[in-house]
Amino acid sequence: MKFRLFVLVCLFQTAFAQEPISYSISFDNAVHHEASISVTFPNIGKEPLELYMSRSSPGRYALHEFVKNVYDVKATDGKGKSLALIQPDPYSWRIENHNGTVTVTYTLFADLCDGTYSAIDGTHAHLNIPATYMWAKGMEKRPIRVQFKTPKNWKIATQLKPTEDPLVFTAPDFQYFMDSPVEMSNFDWYEWTIPHRDRTQTIRMAFHHSGTKDESKAFFEAVKAIVLEAKAVFGELPEYDNGTYTFLADYLPYAHRDGMEHRNSTVITNHHSLQTGLIDIAGSVSHEFFHCWNVERIRPKSLEPFDFLRANMSGELWFAEGFTSYYDALILKRAAVTSLDQYTKNLSKDLSYFLGSPGRRYFNAVDMSRQAPFADAATSNDPQNKSNTFISYYNFGAVLGLALDLSIREKFPDKTLDDLMREMWSAHGKNELPYTNDDVKAALAKTTRDQKFADMFFEKYIFGRDVPDFGKLLSQAGLLLRKSKSDKPFFGPMDWKISDNAVALKNPSIVGSPLYKAGLDQGDKILTVNGEMIAETSQLDTILAHHQIGDTLTIEYEQRTVHKTAKLILMEDPVWEIVTFEKAGQTITQDIEKFRKNWLTSRSSEKLPVLKKYCPECKRSFDFELEFCGFDGKELGLTP
């Protein structure tokens, strides 16, 4: 009898623990960016209920304090009796003396369309879950049910699991729910089914945008090509929960440029349209989709489990974000979305930024990764010196990915960086075993079968601050690294603002630049150069055009109300560029052609969509690789 009673108690406790938390959201005041939200926590016992609004969000590493957009918070028990809310800190509440069921209601203000926050207006509701919903401590394992009360013409796109009710979705637990963004609008919708092992998986895309359905339909063909090339890197798709992967796209004039990866979906926002920002938008698709392997399943140990109440720091972002940045552009080239010239322009930007930044003297790749809580959409009221001390782990990792890929191809002719990514997928992705930096090094050693090479690369370039010989590595592919303005004189990075009829520096001067050596810094106003009054930035350009590298200029400037004079010696402009041997007048050998083909052309064994671009001026279609129309020089749009 006692055993039966024990079993009954256990079964009751299991059912008790699994009763879902129920959310409801409606948008009666959407035009003023408000949502009305309620959440019911049933059968929670007699202990005080601890409620929170998140302070951070998956894929972001800084604090965002989402509670600042929450107000009119009220609580009742299961019988509708009002309950007192005790707020011990800005982002949490405690509710005592309830009867085991608590319902909380509140209003959310949301007006930022990006990957981190939520946005509500008369056309859509774009929800990042941590920025939207309160949650209860200690109930992380409970299933979740969420109901959306939407205007009649809005559809719902999300990685949450659908139910028989088209307005109700579920999540198995707290972590999955918080990682599941939602787009509700009258969006364009496309689906594409891909064979996967003994069944299929579906790639879906919701377009809420200012263009036409023909444009979104044409762009979805480019998305297919990107998906196939990313799949070719790893050899297979991940096992998506519910068998679907969903792109949530907002291409709107008032959206911010952003992308945010999630386990089975991604948010991509951009103020450009598919006509005006095609390559940028395609790059975001490539980057975020690559994350469904690298970050979502090949996941740094330092980010597991994700903590929604603090900044999440990781020393592996050079690999997680940086190598993803290397591949996002490479995949566009392999998929024939971009041309070789476009690809080299992209590499030039990353490499010039890396080579020209003084930040390398302060931090290595791991250190830069750990700076994310201060850089990743973080806000700061006080001036910072990041332009001199920080290199984004996106760019840092991207150029290291380039160096490692080209180094592997040079030293191990039958291996590439793709093989390292497949090894990481096998060792840490399929089984979702979180990794460390040492695990990446071990995977590199296993891939190349050369421990000394792996040790050297990590010691010099990951844990150290050495710079790879990019010129030598790029030459294998018939690419020349050179100064792009070797005959042009240079003040320093020309980031100015007009202030009181004078030109002032907007940011700290860069270490080693002429401005820095002359003693000028952020906020200083240049009054005259060689006696000539300066009131417009164009005057500085004119002065540079009449001088040479090594010339000395006399600068009069105001520094914190003090009038000063300094001598400034013009330097060579340090910007780097990568150009093809063809453009540089150098010979292309068969070895170079073979190297380029193995590196930059399609790796997919599956047939890619035929992509075309269309010029409305001359009424002609071109291969998608061609960025510009020879007739008018304008960027082309997609062929409907």
XYZ file of C-alpha atoms in Angstrom:
640
model
C 0.000 0.000 0.000
C 2.832 2.377 0.863
C 4.566 1.517 -2.444
C 1.378 2.299 -4.414
C 1.013 5.582 -2.583
C 4.651 6.438 -3.363
C 4.103 5.695 -7.075
C 0.955 7.827 -7.152
C 2.789 10.702 -5.470
C 5.641 10.443 -8.023
C 3.202 10.391 -10.943
C 1.359 13.382 -9.506
C 4.626 15.290 -9.033
C 5.694 14.509 -12.612
C 2.391 15.757 -14.023
C 2.556 18.717 -11.652
C 6.039 19.666 -12.877
C 5.074 19.311 -16.548
C 1.942 21.471 -16.545
C 2.689 24.158 -19.142
C 3.259 27.834 -18.527
C 0.770 29.742 -20.685
C 1.502 33.042 -22.419
C -0.865 35.240 -24.388
C -0.059 38.369 -26.398
C -2.319 40.814 -28.249
C -1.743 43.995 -30.251
C -4.731 46.308 -29.831
C -2.434 49.339 -29.612
C 0.132 48.266 -32.215
C 0.165 51.673 -33.886
C 1.755 53.010 -30.691
C 4.144 50.052 -30.443
C 2.445 48.378 -27.482
C 1.539 44.767 -26.779
C -0.622 43.432 -23.955
C 0.875 40.291 -22.425
C -0.313 37.814 -19.836
C 1.394 34.733 -18.418
C -0.079 32.108 -16.108
C 2.069 29.912 -13.870
C -0.180 27.047 -12.650
C 0.366 24.656 -9.737
C 3.544 26.261 -8.434
C 3.180 25.250 -4.792
C 3.312 27.698 -1.912
C 6.807 29.129 -2.305
C 7.173 32.768 -3.454
C 7.198 33.174 -7.232
C 10.347 34.868 -8.591
C 9.781 36.622 -11.927
C 12.392 38.084 -14.284
C 12.837 40.062 -17.463
C 16.007 38.983 -19.219
C 19.105 41.151 -19.251
C 20.788 39.418 -22.215
C 19.742 37.468 -25.292
C 21.061 34.423 -27.228
C 23.632 35.486 -29.808
C 24.347 38.736 -27.937
C 26.986 39.103 -25.275
C 26.284 42.503 -23.702
C 23.594 43.512 -21.216
C 20.433 45.106 -22.616
C 18.064 45.417 -19.617
C 14.841 44.587 -21.467
C 12.796 45.470 -18.390
C 13.042 49.156 -19.298
C 10.280 48.605 -21.871
C 7.849 46.911 -19.454
C 5.160 48.717 -17.420
C 1.691 48.394 -15.877
C 2.648 45.082 -14.230
C -0.148 43.398 -12.256
C -0.627 39.979 -10.653
C -3.609 37.869 -9.554
C -3.994 34.411 -8.075
C -6.032 31.528 -9.467
C -9.260 33.072 -8.103
C -8.608 36.522 -9.578
C -7.454 38.067 -6.294
C -4.886 40.861 -6.673
C -1.399 40.024 -5.431
C 1.348 42.342 -4.258
C 4.467 42.663 -6.410
C 7.763 43.122 -4.554
C 10.583 44.402 -6.751
C 13.990 43.713 -5.139
C 15.945 44.952 -8.170
C 15.155 46.607 -11.520
C 14.616 43.385 -13.467
C 12.780 41.036 -11.081
C 9.675 40.713 -8.935
C 8.679 38.426 -6.060
C 5.081 37.396 -5.450
C 4.123 35.897 -2.078
C 0.928 34.593 -0.451
C -0.581 33.191 -3.651
C -2.777 30.086 -3.893
C -0.528 28.059 -6.212
C -1.518 29.730 -9.468
C -0.343 33.199 -10.532
C -1.284 35.232 -13.593
C 0.808 38.293 -14.439
C -0.199 40.940 -16.982
C 1.875 43.812 -18.329
C 2.379 46.148 -21.272
C 5.413 45.944 -23.517
C 6.692 48.866 -25.592
C 8.661 47.670 -28.634
C 9.966 49.843 -31.454
C 13.362 48.562 -32.633
C 13.369 46.175 -35.575
C 16.616 44.218 -35.247
C 17.832 40.865 -33.967
C 17.940 41.791 -30.283
C 14.836 43.804 -29.462
C 11.186 43.584 -30.450
C 9.271 45.813 -32.852
C 5.527 46.410 -33.034
C 3.622 48.681 -35.398
C 0.567 48.623 -37.597
C 2.248 46.329 -40.143
C 3.835 43.657 -37.970
C 5.033 42.332 -34.646
C 8.658 41.225 -34.673
C 9.444 39.548 -31.350
C 12.699 38.544 -29.758
C 11.495 36.398 -26.862
C 13.888 37.604 -24.100
C 12.910 41.182 -24.947
C 9.224 40.286 -24.749
C 8.316 37.748 -22.089
C 8.793 37.475 -18.334
C 9.819 34.109 -16.931
C 9.945 32.384 -13.548
C 13.029 31.086 -11.818
C 12.971 27.366 -11.060
C 10.532 26.515 -13.851
C 13.059 26.191 -16.675
C 12.075 22.574 -17.437
C 8.349 23.209 -17.804
C 6.798 23.143 -21.286
C 5.426 26.409 -22.643
C 2.282 27.296 -24.543
C 1.973 30.689 -26.233
C -1.090 32.164 -27.922
C -0.864 35.038 -30.415
C -3.938 37.248 -30.853
C -3.183 38.936 -34.159
C -4.978 41.155 -36.675
C -6.762 39.141 -39.359
C -4.241 39.686 -42.154
C -1.169 38.722 -40.087
C 0.462 35.322 -40.457
C 2.876 33.776 -37.939
C 6.393 32.488 -38.645
C 8.553 30.933 -35.935
C 10.598 27.866 -35.014
C 8.141 27.190 -32.166
C 6.133 23.993 -32.657
C 2.682 24.574 -34.200
C -0.521 23.053 -32.841
C -3.938 22.388 -34.365
C -4.809 25.975 -33.475
C -2.920 28.227 -35.951
C -2.567 30.908 -33.252
C -1.058 28.604 -30.599
C 2.540 27.329 -30.503
C 4.574 25.386 -27.957
C 8.135 25.008 -26.710
C 9.513 22.034 -24.748
C 11.262 24.178 -22.154
C 12.510 27.638 -21.178
C 15.798 27.597 -23.147
C 14.109 26.637 -26.403
C 11.355 29.227 -25.910
C 13.827 32.032 -25.273
C 15.686 31.066 -28.452
C 12.578 31.199 -30.697
C 11.897 34.589 -32.350
C 8.547 35.286 -34.016
C 7.502 37.338 -37.025
C 3.821 38.248 -37.442
C 2.787 40.200 -40.520
C 1.333 39.802 -43.987
C 4.644 38.413 -45.212
C 5.630 36.606 -48.416
C 6.160 32.918 -47.579
C 8.296 30.303 -49.333
C 9.152 26.684 -48.557
C 11.742 24.322 -50.012
C 12.063 20.655 -49.085
C 15.490 18.998 -49.011
C 16.185 15.240 -48.725
C 17.805 14.444 -45.384
C 18.895 10.890 -44.584
C 15.734 8.751 -44.749
C 13.317 11.704 -44.730
C 13.158 15.407 -45.666
C 13.638 18.777 -43.982
C 12.087 22.076 -44.987
C 13.758 25.456 -45.435
C 11.213 28.253 -44.967
C 11.440 32.023 -45.391
C 9.094 34.816 -44.348
C 9.708 38.142 -46.128
C 8.218 41.251 -44.526
C 9.581 43.851 -46.933
C 8.916 46.944 -48.977
C 9.465 45.271 -52.356
C 7.395 43.032 -54.601
C 6.557 39.348 -54.384
C 8.507 38.795 -57.613
C 11.617 40.189 -55.905
C 11.279 37.985 -52.838
C 10.565 34.941 -55.007
C 13.723 35.580 -57.036
C 15.809 36.143 -53.914
C 14.636 32.857 -52.419
C 16.413 31.153 -55.326
C 19.651 32.788 -54.121
C 18.860 31.542 -50.613
C 18.626 27.995 -51.977
C 22.081 28.310 -53.546
C 23.520 29.615 -50.257
C 21.935 26.757 -48.299
C 23.405 24.122 -50.626
C 26.912 25.583 -50.448
C 26.804 25.815 -46.656
C 25.570 22.240 -46.494
C 28.491 21.169 -48.726
C 31.015 22.501 -46.183
C 29.736 20.147 -43.470
C 28.466 17.360 -45.714
C 24.936 17.426 -44.315
C 22.273 19.596 -42.734
C 21.798 19.585 -38.970
C 18.859 17.679 -37.547
C 16.371 20.549 -37.244
C 13.799 20.267 -34.477
C 10.343 19.769 -36.009
C 12.096 19.236 -39.366
C 12.167 22.926 -40.315
C 14.564 25.856 -40.508
C 12.978 29.325 -40.808
C 14.413 32.624 -42.058
C 12.571 35.614 -40.555
C 13.371 38.607 -42.752
C 12.399 42.259 -42.271
C 13.710 44.448 -45.099
C 12.158 47.788 -44.220
C 13.334 51.420 -44.381
C 13.029 51.726 -40.587
C 14.705 48.408 -39.751
C 18.263 48.234 -38.425
C 20.962 46.217 -40.199
C 21.289 43.061 -38.115
C 21.231 39.291 -38.085
C 20.704 36.921 -35.176
C 21.141 33.170 -35.223
C 18.868 30.725 -33.411
C 18.757 26.951 -33.198
C 16.288 26.360 -36.043
C 15.776 29.877 -37.378
C 17.371 33.247 -37.888
C 16.297 36.877 -37.821
C 17.682 39.114 -40.579
C 16.810 42.813 -40.682
C 17.992 45.552 -43.023
C 16.972 49.091 -43.949
C 17.812 48.309 -47.578
C 15.412 46.621 -49.957
C 16.174 43.592 -52.113
C 16.881 46.066 -54.914
C 19.227 48.445 -53.080
C 21.068 46.112 -50.694
C 21.105 42.760 -52.426
C 24.679 41.669 -51.677
C 24.586 42.886 -48.075
C 21.334 41.040 -47.465
C 22.656 37.874 -49.120
C 25.740 38.089 -46.898
C 23.556 38.149 -43.790
C 21.646 35.099 -45.013
C 24.920 33.268 -45.577
C 26.364 34.241 -42.189
C 23.319 33.417 -40.104
C 22.581 30.138 -41.846
C 26.182 28.957 -41.308
C 25.527 29.490 -37.604
C 23.037 26.602 -37.514
C 26.176 24.464 -37.464
C 28.857 26.784 -36.088
C 27.538 28.297 -32.793
C 24.152 26.647 -32.449
C 25.439 23.065 -32.421
C 29.216 23.432 -32.579
C 28.941 25.536 -29.445
C 31.568 27.097 -27.142
C 31.571 25.587 -23.665
C 31.772 29.124 -22.253
C 28.239 29.841 -23.559
C 26.570 26.767 -22.091
C 24.079 27.146 -20.604
C 23.263 30.657 -21.732
C 22.656 32.946 -18.755
C 19.858 35.472 -19.320
C 20.743 37.550 -16.252
C 24.354 38.447 -16.973
C 26.747 39.279 -19.802
C 27.937 36.069 -21.460
C 31.681 36.051 -22.203
C 33.491 33.644 -24.501
C 37.103 33.372 -25.625
C 36.070 31.302 -28.650
C 34.219 33.966 -30.653
C 37.146 34.324 -33.083
C 36.105 30.831 -34.236
C 32.357 30.935 -33.578
C 31.736 34.347 -35.158
C 34.989 35.019 -37.007
C 35.237 31.782 -38.982
C 31.540 32.137 -39.761
C 32.354 35.590 -41.183
C 35.092 34.042 -43.329
C 32.651 31.513 -44.698
C 29.736 33.890 -45.277
C 31.606 35.668 -48.093
C 33.251 32.475 -49.381
C 29.870 30.756 -49.682
C 28.474 33.687 -51.695
C 31.388 33.273 -54.116
C 30.996 29.501 -54.332
C 27.262 29.885 -54.918
C 27.975 32.390 -57.749
C 26.092 35.111 -55.907
C 29.199 37.308 -56.051
C 32.095 37.610 -58.492
C 35.806 37.177 -57.835
C 36.214 40.967 -57.815
C 33.445 41.355 -55.242
C 34.981 38.629 -53.123
C 38.400 40.271 -53.134
C 36.813 43.618 -52.219
C 35.254 41.967 -49.189
C 38.572 40.385 -48.187
C 40.305 43.732 -48.668
C 38.086 45.454 -46.115
C 38.669 42.838 -43.419
C 42.383 42.553 -44.079
C 43.028 46.294 -44.279
C 41.155 46.809 -40.993
C 43.181 44.046 -39.337
C 46.588 45.098 -40.667
C 46.005 48.781 -39.963
C 44.660 48.463 -36.432
C 46.948 49.142 -33.451
C 44.679 46.911 -31.363
C 46.863 43.858 -32.056
C 49.495 45.189 -29.654
C 47.020 44.932 -26.754
C 44.978 41.759 -27.286
C 45.162 38.466 -29.167
C 42.237 36.703 -30.847
C 41.035 35.116 -27.606
C 41.264 38.418 -25.715
C 39.339 40.215 -28.460
C 36.618 37.580 -28.195
C 36.280 38.277 -24.492
C 35.694 41.961 -25.251
C 32.276 41.134 -26.740
C 30.254 42.313 -23.697
C 31.649 45.815 -24.350
C 31.279 45.721 -28.131
C 28.348 43.564 -29.252
C 25.536 46.127 -29.472
C 26.645 47.365 -26.056
C 25.946 50.965 -25.087
C 28.273 53.359 -23.309
C 27.925 57.000 -22.296
C 31.615 57.572 -21.658
C 34.215 57.948 -24.448
C 36.206 54.819 -25.265
C 39.492 54.131 -27.007
C 38.277 51.031 -28.855
C 39.487 52.338 -32.225
C 43.016 51.891 -30.873
C 42.610 48.856 -28.643
C 39.940 46.658 -30.226
C 39.579 44.625 -33.414
C 36.199 43.007 -33.857
C 36.378 39.250 -33.350
C 34.258 39.000 -36.504
C 37.007 40.556 -38.635
C 39.893 39.149 -36.569
C 38.505 35.639 -36.897
C 37.658 36.097 -40.581
C 41.249 36.948 -41.541
C 42.554 34.091 -39.364
C 40.112 31.779 -41.153
C 41.532 33.012 -44.456
C 45.104 32.478 -43.244
C 44.393 29.003 -41.893
C 42.507 27.886 -45.003
C 45.280 29.057 -47.324
C 47.983 27.634 -45.024
C 46.310 24.216 -44.932
C 45.953 24.252 -48.719
C 49.634 25.179 -49.055
C 51.042 22.561 -46.649
C 48.479 19.752 -46.978
C 47.305 19.597 -50.631
C 44.497 17.133 -49.920
C 43.061 19.148 -46.992
C 41.224 22.465 -46.545
C 39.504 24.443 -43.804
C 36.300 22.651 -44.830
C 37.863 19.475 -43.426
C 38.481 21.182 -40.080
C 34.867 22.349 -39.964
C 33.678 18.801 -40.695
C 35.925 17.473 -37.923
C 34.463 20.016 -35.481
C 30.985 18.999 -36.646
C 31.762 15.333 -36.055
C 33.460 15.824 -32.680
C 31.342 18.637 -31.207
C 28.325 19.386 -33.415
C 26.385 16.194 -34.026
C 26.629 15.184 -30.389
C 26.433 18.834 -29.230
C 29.475 18.461 -26.980
C 30.593 22.036 -26.143
C 34.186 22.868 -27.105
C 37.112 24.977 -25.884
C 39.966 26.646 -27.773
C 42.131 23.616 -27.030
C 39.478 21.415 -28.647
C 39.729 23.446 -31.860
C 43.503 23.013 -31.806
C 43.093 19.255 -31.282
C 40.675 19.117 -34.214
C 43.184 20.976 -36.402
C 45.928 18.518 -35.431
C 43.650 15.576 -36.239
C 42.573 17.117 -39.561
C 46.128 17.790 -40.769
C 47.746 14.877 -38.887
C 50.371 17.403 -37.871
C 50.436 18.387 -34.202
C 53.406 20.718 -34.723
C 51.493 22.719 -37.334
C 48.453 23.024 -35.064
C 50.617 24.053 -32.112
C 52.458 26.622 -34.234
C 49.327 28.204 -35.686
C 47.643 28.553 -32.315
C 50.761 29.719 -30.502
C 51.531 32.418 -33.079
C 48.130 33.600 -34.290
C 45.416 32.587 -31.792
C 47.153 32.823 -28.414
C 49.903 35.082 -29.795
C 49.885 38.322 -31.775
C 51.914 37.436 -34.846
C 50.608 38.306 -38.309
C 50.422 35.621 -41.014
C 52.197 36.282 -44.317
C 49.017 37.124 -46.183
C 50.851 38.282 -49.298
C 52.526 34.899 -49.786
C 49.376 32.949 -48.942
C 47.144 34.934 -51.316
C 49.615 34.672 -54.193
C 48.778 30.962 -54.468
C 45.373 32.038 -55.777
C 46.744 34.724 -58.069
C 45.777 37.499 -55.678
C 48.054 40.445 -54.944
C 48.071 42.222 -51.576
C 49.210 45.815 -51.959
C 48.739 49.322 -50.619
C 45.799 50.830 -52.483
C 46.941 54.449 -52.112
C 50.703 54.114 -51.889
C 51.270 57.552 -53.450
C 48.626 59.377 -51.436
C 49.441 61.465 -48.320
C 47.462 60.801 -45.146
C 46.429 62.793 -42.037
C 44.926 59.805 -40.281
C 41.446 58.252 -40.503
C 39.292 61.135 -41.735
C 36.364 60.843 -39.344
C 35.333 64.462 -38.821
C 32.357 66.535 -37.792
C 31.602 70.240 -38.291
C 31.593 72.152 -34.987
C 31.371 75.956 -34.660
C 32.674 76.582 -38.195
C 35.608 74.301 -37.572
C 36.423 70.667 -38.364
C 36.588 68.476 -35.254
C 37.752 64.896 -34.722
C 34.803 62.608 -33.936
C 36.877 59.731 -32.552
C 40.257 59.227 -30.884
C 43.148 59.677 -33.306
C 44.748 56.397 -34.334
C 48.026 55.448 -32.685
C 50.918 56.108 -35.073
C 48.943 58.354 -37.443
C 50.102 61.907 -38.257
C 47.257 63.367 -36.165
C 48.212 61.203 -33.187
C 51.905 62.102 -33.436
C 51.004 65.795 -33.696
C 49.052 65.552 -30.425
C 45.485 65.931 -31.719
C 42.719 63.834 -30.201
C 38.953 63.346 -30.090
C 36.973 66.599 -29.991
C 39.893 68.813 -31.072
C 38.941 71.471 -33.616
C 41.251 72.188 -36.541
C 41.216 75.953 -37.134
C 43.868 76.438 -39.830
C 46.273 74.356 -41.916
C 49.329 76.290 -43.172
C 47.438 79.463 -42.322
C 44.328 78.560 -44.327
C 41.054 78.694 -42.361
C 39.287 75.320 -42.239
C 35.495 75.216 -42.052
C 34.647 72.187 -44.271
C 36.104 68.699 -44.547
C 36.446 69.151 -48.305
C 39.151 71.769 -47.635
C 41.290 69.084 -45.980
C 40.936 66.911 -49.084
C 42.034 69.829 -51.250
C 45.096 70.426 -49.080
C 46.095 66.758 -49.270
C 45.753 66.853 -53.055
C 48.449 69.574 -53.176
C 50.964 67.871 -50.910
C 53.131 64.779 -50.875
C 54.087 62.092 -48.400
C 56.657 63.515 -45.986
C 55.500 67.132 -46.258
C 55.184 69.041 -42.978
C 52.055 71.075 -42.288
C 51.431 73.647 -39.572
C 48.185 72.921 -37.747
C 46.377 75.427 -35.529
C 43.735 73.757 -33.401
C 41.653 74.143 -30.256
C 41.969 71.477 -27.578
C 39.526 71.808 -24.681
C 39.311 75.594 -25.106
C 43.127 75.958 -25.376
C 44.542 77.311 -28.651
C 47.528 75.215 -29.843
C 49.886 74.877 -32.808
C 51.579 71.681 -34.000
C 53.692 70.361 -36.845
C 52.110 67.431 -38.717
C 54.124 65.217 -41.081
C 52.049 63.542 -43.792
C 52.363 59.751 -44.090
C 51.502 57.202 -46.750
C 47.850 56.158 -46.666
C 47.939 52.699 -44.997
C 44.843 51.195 -46.682
C 45.452 47.745 -48.195
C 43.683 46.053 -51.080
C 43.616 42.653 -52.746
C 43.494 42.548 -56.544
C 43.708 39.712 -59.035
C 46.941 39.088 -60.908
C 44.977 39.857 -64.072
C 44.279 43.412 -62.896
C 47.860 43.803 -61.717
C 49.245 42.664 -65.076
C 50.757 39.473 -63.682
C 50.655 35.996 -65.187
C 48.004 33.439 -64.289
C 49.436 29.915 -64.297
C 47.633 26.583 -64.469
C 48.482 26.018 -60.799
C 46.802 29.304 -59.887
C 43.705 28.419 -61.930
C 43.535 25.024 -60.209
C 43.976 26.596 -56.762
C 41.208 29.128 -57.396
C 38.862 26.450 -58.660
C 39.412 24.238 -55.616
C 38.993 27.171 -53.243
C 36.359 29.438 -54.743
C 34.013 27.406 -56.933
C 31.023 25.329 -55.892
C 31.606 22.448 -53.489
C 28.023 21.209 -53.744
C 27.230 17.966 -55.512
C 23.629 19.124 -55.865
C 22.368 21.290 -58.692
C 22.377 24.981 -57.818
C 19.631 27.360 -58.966
C 20.433 29.421 -62.055
C 20.659 32.977 -60.783
C 20.164 36.079 -62.900
C 20.235 39.818 -62.292
C 18.257 42.329 -64.247
C 19.001 45.950 -65.218
C 15.781 48.011 -65.548
C 17.714 50.690 -67.476
C 18.882 48.605 -70.415
C 16.260 45.833 -70.034
C 18.834 43.050 -69.964
C 19.540 40.080 -67.707
C 23.050 39.165 -66.584
C 24.713 36.290 -64.793
C 24.242 36.807 -61.064
C 28.012 37.049 -60.540
C 28.142 40.367 -62.403
C 27.676 43.143 -59.856
C 27.328 46.050 -62.268
C 25.635 46.614 -65.574
C 28.116 47.814 -68.207
C 25.455 50.134 -69.616
C 24.759 52.365 -66.621
C 27.089 51.228 -63.832
C 24.251 50.801 -61.347
C 23.872 47.812 -59.060
C 21.439 45.371 -60.567
C 18.276 43.914 -59.119
C 17.112 40.331 -59.206
C 15.335 39.012 -62.244
C 11.696 38.437 -61.272
